[in-house]
Amino acid sequence: MKRFILLIALAIAAIMVSAQEKMIFVIEGPEDTYNQIRVINETSADLLRCRVVVLDENDQIKSEYGQYNIVGQGRWDSNTDRIQRGTRLGIQMPQDFTTELSFTVEYKDYPFFDAILIHLTDKASGYSNEL
């Protein structure tokens, strides 16, 4: 019985990790290039660490765009480097991070630079489908 419970716990952990690994998107904003990627912590976590990586067409990591360390809910961290529209990006969480997250992407045109804003939220914090 203990083995069965352990196997179920491991399966749930694997599902959570695989769901987090699938935070992938292609830059599709209106600009040809962007100067900054900003990650905003809209989760229930007070401390959030992640990294944004550049992926190839097979979702293999080509390079790291930047690491983000965000202290506090509603706070953000950014990295500044040029990146092209059409680039495939992934968001990676630390292996010991167990909360399921979702994300949305926003494109902002500021006076001196163009930014990609990645909003991280708890997956369970969405709206119900019921009325």
PDB file of N, CA, C and O in Angstrom, residues 43-80:
ATOM      1  N   THR A  43       1.790  35.446  -8.692  1.00  0.00           N
ATOM      2  CA  THR A  43       1.491  34.172  -8.043  1.00  0.00           C
ATOM      3  C   THR A  43       1.316  34.393  -6.548  1.00  0.00           C
ATOM      4  O   THR A  43       1.466  35.506  -6.047  1.00  0.00           O
ATOM      5  N   SER A  44       1.055  33.314  -5.830  1.00  0.00           N
ATOM      6  CA  SER A  44       0.956  33.384  -4.370  1.00  0.00           C
ATOM      7  C   SER A  44       2.328  33.271  -3.708  1.00  0.00           C
ATOM      8  O   SER A  44       2.435  33.398  -2.492  1.00  0.00           O
ATOM      9  N   ALA A  45       3.389  33.067  -4.474  1.00  0.00           N
ATOM     10  CA  ALA A  45       4.740  32.913  -3.930  1.00  0.00           C
ATOM     11  C   ALA A  45       5.354  34.269  -3.609  1.00  0.00           C
ATOM     12  O   ALA A  45       5.267  35.207  -4.401  1.00  0.00           O
ATOM     13  N   ASP A  46       5.974  34.367  -2.432  1.00  0.00           N
ATOM     14  CA  ASP A  46       6.654  35.605  -2.057  1.00  0.00           C
ATOM     15  C   ASP A  46       8.034  35.715  -2.700  1.00  0.00           C
ATOM     16  O   ASP A  46       8.549  36.809  -2.870  1.00  0.00           O
ATOM     17  N   LEU A  47       8.635  34.590  -3.016  1.00  0.00           N
ATOM     18  CA  LEU A  47       9.935  34.556  -3.681  1.00  0.00           C
ATOM     19  C   LEU A  47       9.792  33.683  -4.915  1.00  0.00           C
ATOM     20  O   LEU A  47       9.370  32.538  -4.824  1.00  0.00           O
ATOM     21  N   LEU A  48      10.126  34.234  -6.060  1.00  0.00           N
ATOM     22  CA  LEU A  48       9.966  33.505  -7.318  1.00  0.00           C
ATOM     23  C   LEU A  48      11.262  33.590  -8.103  1.00  0.00           C
ATOM     24  O   LEU A  48      11.788  34.681  -8.332  1.00  0.00           O
ATOM     25  N   ARG A  49      11.791  32.427  -8.469  1.00  0.00           N
ATOM     26  CA  ARG A  49      12.983  32.349  -9.307  1.00  0.00           C
ATOM     27  C   ARG A  49      12.614  31.593 -10.571  1.00  0.00           C
ATOM     28  O   ARG A  49      11.908  30.581 -10.515  1.00  0.00           O
ATOM     29  N   CYS A  50      13.075  32.089 -11.706  1.00  0.00           N
ATOM     30  CA  CYS A  50      12.855  31.390 -12.963  1.00  0.00           C
ATOM     31  C   CYS A  50      13.898  31.855 -13.964  1.00  0.00           C
ATOM     32  O   CYS A  50      14.683  32.761 -13.679  1.00  0.00           O
ATOM     33  N   ARG A  51      13.888  31.228 -15.114  1.00  0.00           N
ATOM     34  CA  ARG A  51      14.741  31.703 -16.194  1.00  0.00           C
ATOM     35  C   ARG A  51      13.982  31.594 -17.500  1.00  0.00           C
ATOM     36  O   ARG A  51      13.097  30.747 -17.654  1.00  0.00           O
ATOM     37  N   VAL A  52      14.323  32.481 -18.425  1.00  0.00           N
ATOM     38  CA  VAL A  52      13.752  32.467 -19.762  1.00  0.00           C
ATOM     39  C   VAL A  52      14.844  31.980 -20.695  1.00  0.00           C
ATOM     40  O   VAL A  52      15.974  32.486 -20.667  1.00  0.00           O
ATOM     41  N   VAL A  53      14.502  30.968 -21.511  1.00  0.00           N
ATOM     42  CA  VAL A  53      15.477  30.370 -22.418  1.00  0.00           C
ATOM     43  C   VAL A  53      14.983  30.481 -23.854  1.00  0.00           C
ATOM     44  O   VAL A  53      13.780  30.507 -24.112  1.00  0.00           O
ATOM     45  N   VAL A  54      15.937  30.540 -24.769  1.00  0.00           N
ATOM     46  CA  VAL A  54      15.637  30.543 -26.198  1.00  0.00           C
ATOM     47  C   VAL A  54      15.647  29.089 -26.653  1.00  0.00           C
ATOM     48  O   VAL A  54      16.571  28.330 -26.340  1.00  0.00           O
ATOM     49  N   LEU A  55      14.596  28.692 -27.387  1.00  0.00           N
ATOM     50  CA  LEU A  55      14.434  27.301 -27.821  1.00  0.00           C
ATOM     51  C   LEU A  55      14.565  27.186 -29.328  1.00  0.00           C
ATOM     52  O   LEU A  55      14.272  28.130 -30.070  1.00  0.00           O
ATOM     53  N   ASP A  56      14.966  25.989 -29.792  1.00  0.00           N
ATOM     54  CA  ASP A  56      14.935  25.718 -31.222  1.00  0.00           C
ATOM     55  C   ASP A  56      13.559  25.154 -31.582  1.00  0.00           C
ATOM     56  O   ASP A  56      12.675  25.053 -30.720  1.00  0.00           O
ATOM     57  N   GLU A  57      13.367  24.767 -32.822  1.00  0.00           N
ATOM     58  CA  GLU A  57      12.052  24.281 -33.266  1.00  0.00           C
ATOM     59  C   GLU A  57      11.656  22.955 -32.630  1.00  0.00           C
ATOM     60  O   GLU A  57      10.484  22.566 -32.659  1.00  0.00           O
ATOM     61  N   ASN A  58      12.620  22.247 -32.008  1.00  0.00           N
ATOM     62  CA  ASN A  58      12.329  20.986 -31.317  1.00  0.00           C
ATOM     63  C   ASN A  58      12.232  21.167 -29.803  1.00  0.00           C
ATOM     64  O   ASN A  58      12.309  20.201 -29.054  1.00  0.00           O
ATOM     65  N   ASP A  59      12.107  22.419 -29.375  1.00  0.00           N
ATOM     66  CA  ASP A  59      12.014  22.783 -27.957  1.00  0.00           C
ATOM     67  C   ASP A  59      13.251  22.403 -27.156  1.00  0.00           C
ATOM     68  O   ASP A  59      13.173  22.160 -25.953  1.00  0.00           O
ATOM     69  N   GLN A  60      14.398  22.386 -27.809  1.00  0.00           N
ATOM     70  CA  GLN A  60      15.676  22.182 -27.129  1.00  0.00           C
ATOM     71  C   GLN A  60      16.266  23.558 -26.821  1.00  0.00           C
ATOM     72  O   GLN A  60      16.162  24.480 -27.624  1.00  0.00           O
ATOM     73  N   ILE A  61      16.907  23.694 -25.674  1.00  0.00           N
ATOM     74  CA  ILE A  61      17.466  24.981 -25.264  1.00  0.00           C
ATOM     75  C   ILE A  61      18.672  25.329 -26.124  1.00  0.00           C
ATOM     76  O   ILE A  61      19.630  24.553 -26.215  1.00  0.00           O
ATOM     77  N   LYS A  62      18.611  26.499 -26.760  1.00  0.00           N
ATOM     78  CA  LYS A  62      19.737  27.031 -27.531  1.00  0.00           C
ATOM     79  C   LYS A  62      20.593  27.949 -26.672  1.00  0.00           C
ATOM     80  O   LYS A  62      21.814  27.918 -26.757  1.00  0.00           O
ATOM     81  N   SER A  63      19.940  28.778 -25.867  1.00  0.00           N
ATOM     82  CA  SER A  63      20.666  29.716 -25.006  1.00  0.00           C
ATOM     83  C   SER A  63      19.736  30.206 -23.898  1.00  0.00           C
ATOM     84  O   SER A  63      18.530  29.971 -23.925  1.00  0.00           O
ATOM     85  N   GLU A  64      20.327  30.886 -22.943  1.00  0.00           N
ATOM     86  CA  GLU A  64      19.561  31.472 -21.850  1.00  0.00           C
ATOM     87  C   GLU A  64      19.418  32.960 -22.118  1.00  0.00           C
ATOM     88  O   GLU A  64      20.407  33.645 -22.369  1.00  0.00           O
ATOM     89  N   TYR A  65      18.202  33.459 -22.073  1.00  0.00           N
ATOM     90  CA  TYR A  65      17.987  34.902 -22.217  1.00  0.00           C
ATOM     91  C   TYR A  65      18.305  35.602 -20.894  1.00  0.00           C
ATOM     92  O   TYR A  65      18.971  36.621 -20.873  1.00  0.00           O
ATOM     93  N   GLY A  66      17.798  35.045 -19.778  1.00  0.00           N
ATOM     94  CA  GLY A  66      18.081  35.662 -18.484  1.00  0.00           C
ATOM     95  C   GLY A  66      17.466  34.921 -17.330  1.00  0.00           C
ATOM     96  O   GLY A  66      16.547  34.128 -17.501  1.00  0.00           O
ATOM     97  N   GLN A  67      18.019  35.166 -16.143  1.00  0.00           N
ATOM     98  CA  GLN A  67      17.482  34.625 -14.906  1.00  0.00           C
ATOM     99  C   GLN A  67      16.753  35.735 -14.173  1.00  0.00           C
ATOM    100  O   GLN A  67      17.152  36.900 -14.242  1.00  0.00           O
ATOM    101  N   TYR A  68      15.697  35.359 -13.470  1.00  0.00           N
ATOM    102  CA  TYR A  68      14.842  36.326 -12.802  1.00  0.00           C
ATOM    103  C   TYR A  68      14.667  35.920 -11.347  1.00  0.00           C
ATOM    104  O   TYR A  68      14.358  34.774 -11.053  1.00  0.00           O
ATOM    105  N   ASN A  69      14.888  36.864 -10.438  1.00  0.00           N
ATOM    106  CA  ASN A  69      14.702  36.661  -9.006  1.00  0.00           C
ATOM    107  C   ASN A  69      13.755  37.752  -8.526  1.00  0.00           C
ATOM    108  O   ASN A  69      14.126  38.924  -8.475  1.00  0.00           O
ATOM    109  N   ILE A  70      12.545  37.354  -8.177  1.00  0.00           N
ATOM    110  CA  ILE A  70      11.505  38.320  -7.836  1.00  0.00           C
ATOM    111  C   ILE A  70      11.106  38.112  -6.381  1.00  0.00           C
ATOM    112  O   ILE A  70      10.667  37.042  -5.995  1.00  0.00           O
ATOM    113  N   VAL A  71      11.276  39.168  -5.585  1.00  0.00           N
ATOM    114  CA  VAL A  71      10.928  39.112  -4.169  1.00  0.00           C
ATOM    115  C   VAL A  71       9.658  39.932  -3.968  1.00  0.00           C
ATOM    116  O   VAL A  71       9.668  41.155  -4.129  1.00  0.00           O
ATOM    117  N   GLY A  72       8.570  39.229  -3.683  1.00  0.00           N
ATOM    118  CA  GLY A  72       7.297  39.894  -3.409  1.00  0.00           C
ATOM    119  C   GLY A  72       6.274  39.692  -4.506  1.00  0.00           C
ATOM    120  O   GLY A  72       6.609  39.636  -5.681  1.00  0.00           O
ATOM    121  N   GLN A  73       5.041  39.589  -4.079  1.00  0.00           N
ATOM    122  CA  GLN A  73       3.937  39.448  -5.020  1.00  0.00           C
ATOM    123  C   GLN A  73       3.669  40.795  -5.674  1.00  0.00           C
ATOM    124  O   GLN A  73       3.733  41.840  -5.024  1.00  0.00           O
ATOM    125  N   GLY A  74       3.409  40.769  -6.971  1.00  0.00           N
ATOM    126  CA  GLY A  74       3.177  42.001  -7.704  1.00  0.00           C
ATOM    127  C   GLY A  74       4.455  42.697  -8.138  1.00  0.00           C
ATOM    128  O   GLY A  74       4.412  43.723  -8.801  1.00  0.00           O
ATOM    129  N   ARG A  75       5.594  42.158  -7.779  1.00  0.00           N
ATOM    130  CA  ARG A  75       6.891  42.741  -8.146  1.00  0.00           C
ATOM    131  C   ARG A  75       7.380  42.111  -9.441  1.00  0.00           C
ATOM    132  O   ARG A  75       6.826  41.125  -9.913  1.00  0.00           O
ATOM    133  N   TRP A  76       8.455  42.646 -10.006  1.00  0.00           N
ATOM    134  CA  TRP A  76       8.975  42.132 -11.266  1.00  0.00           C
ATOM    135  C   TRP A  76      10.484  42.269 -11.320  1.00  0.00           C
ATOM    136  O   TRP A  76      11.087  42.998 -10.545  1.00  0.00           O
ATOM    137  N   ASP A  77      11.080  41.539 -12.253  1.00  0.00           N
ATOM    138  CA  ASP A  77      12.506  41.609 -12.549  1.00  0.00           C
ATOM    139  C   ASP A  77      12.628  41.614 -14.069  1.00  0.00           C
ATOM    140  O   ASP A  77      11.743  41.117 -14.767  1.00  0.00           O
ATOM    141  N   SER A  78      13.696  42.194 -14.576  1.00  0.00           N
ATOM    142  CA  SER A  78      13.843  42.273 -16.029  1.00  0.00           C
ATOM    143  C   SER A  78      15.285  42.022 -16.447  1.00  0.00           C
ATOM    144  O   SER A  78      16.213  42.175 -15.658  1.00  0.00           O
ATOM    145  N   ASN A  79      15.437  41.640 -17.692  1.00  0.00           N
ATOM    146  CA  ASN A  79      16.728  41.516 -18.355  1.00  0.00           C
ATOM    147  C   ASN A  79      16.626  42.263 -19.670  1.00  0.00           C
ATOM    148  O   ASN A  79      15.598  42.211 -20.349  1.00  0.00           O
ATOM    149  N   THR A  80      17.697  42.953 -20.006  1.00  0.00           N
ATOM    150  CA  THR A  80      17.701  43.771 -21.203  1.00  0.00           C
ATOM    151  C   THR A  80      18.700  43.215 -22.203  1.00  0.00           C
ATOM    152  O   THR A  80      19.892  43.143 -21.928  1.00  0.00           O
TER     153      THR A  80
END
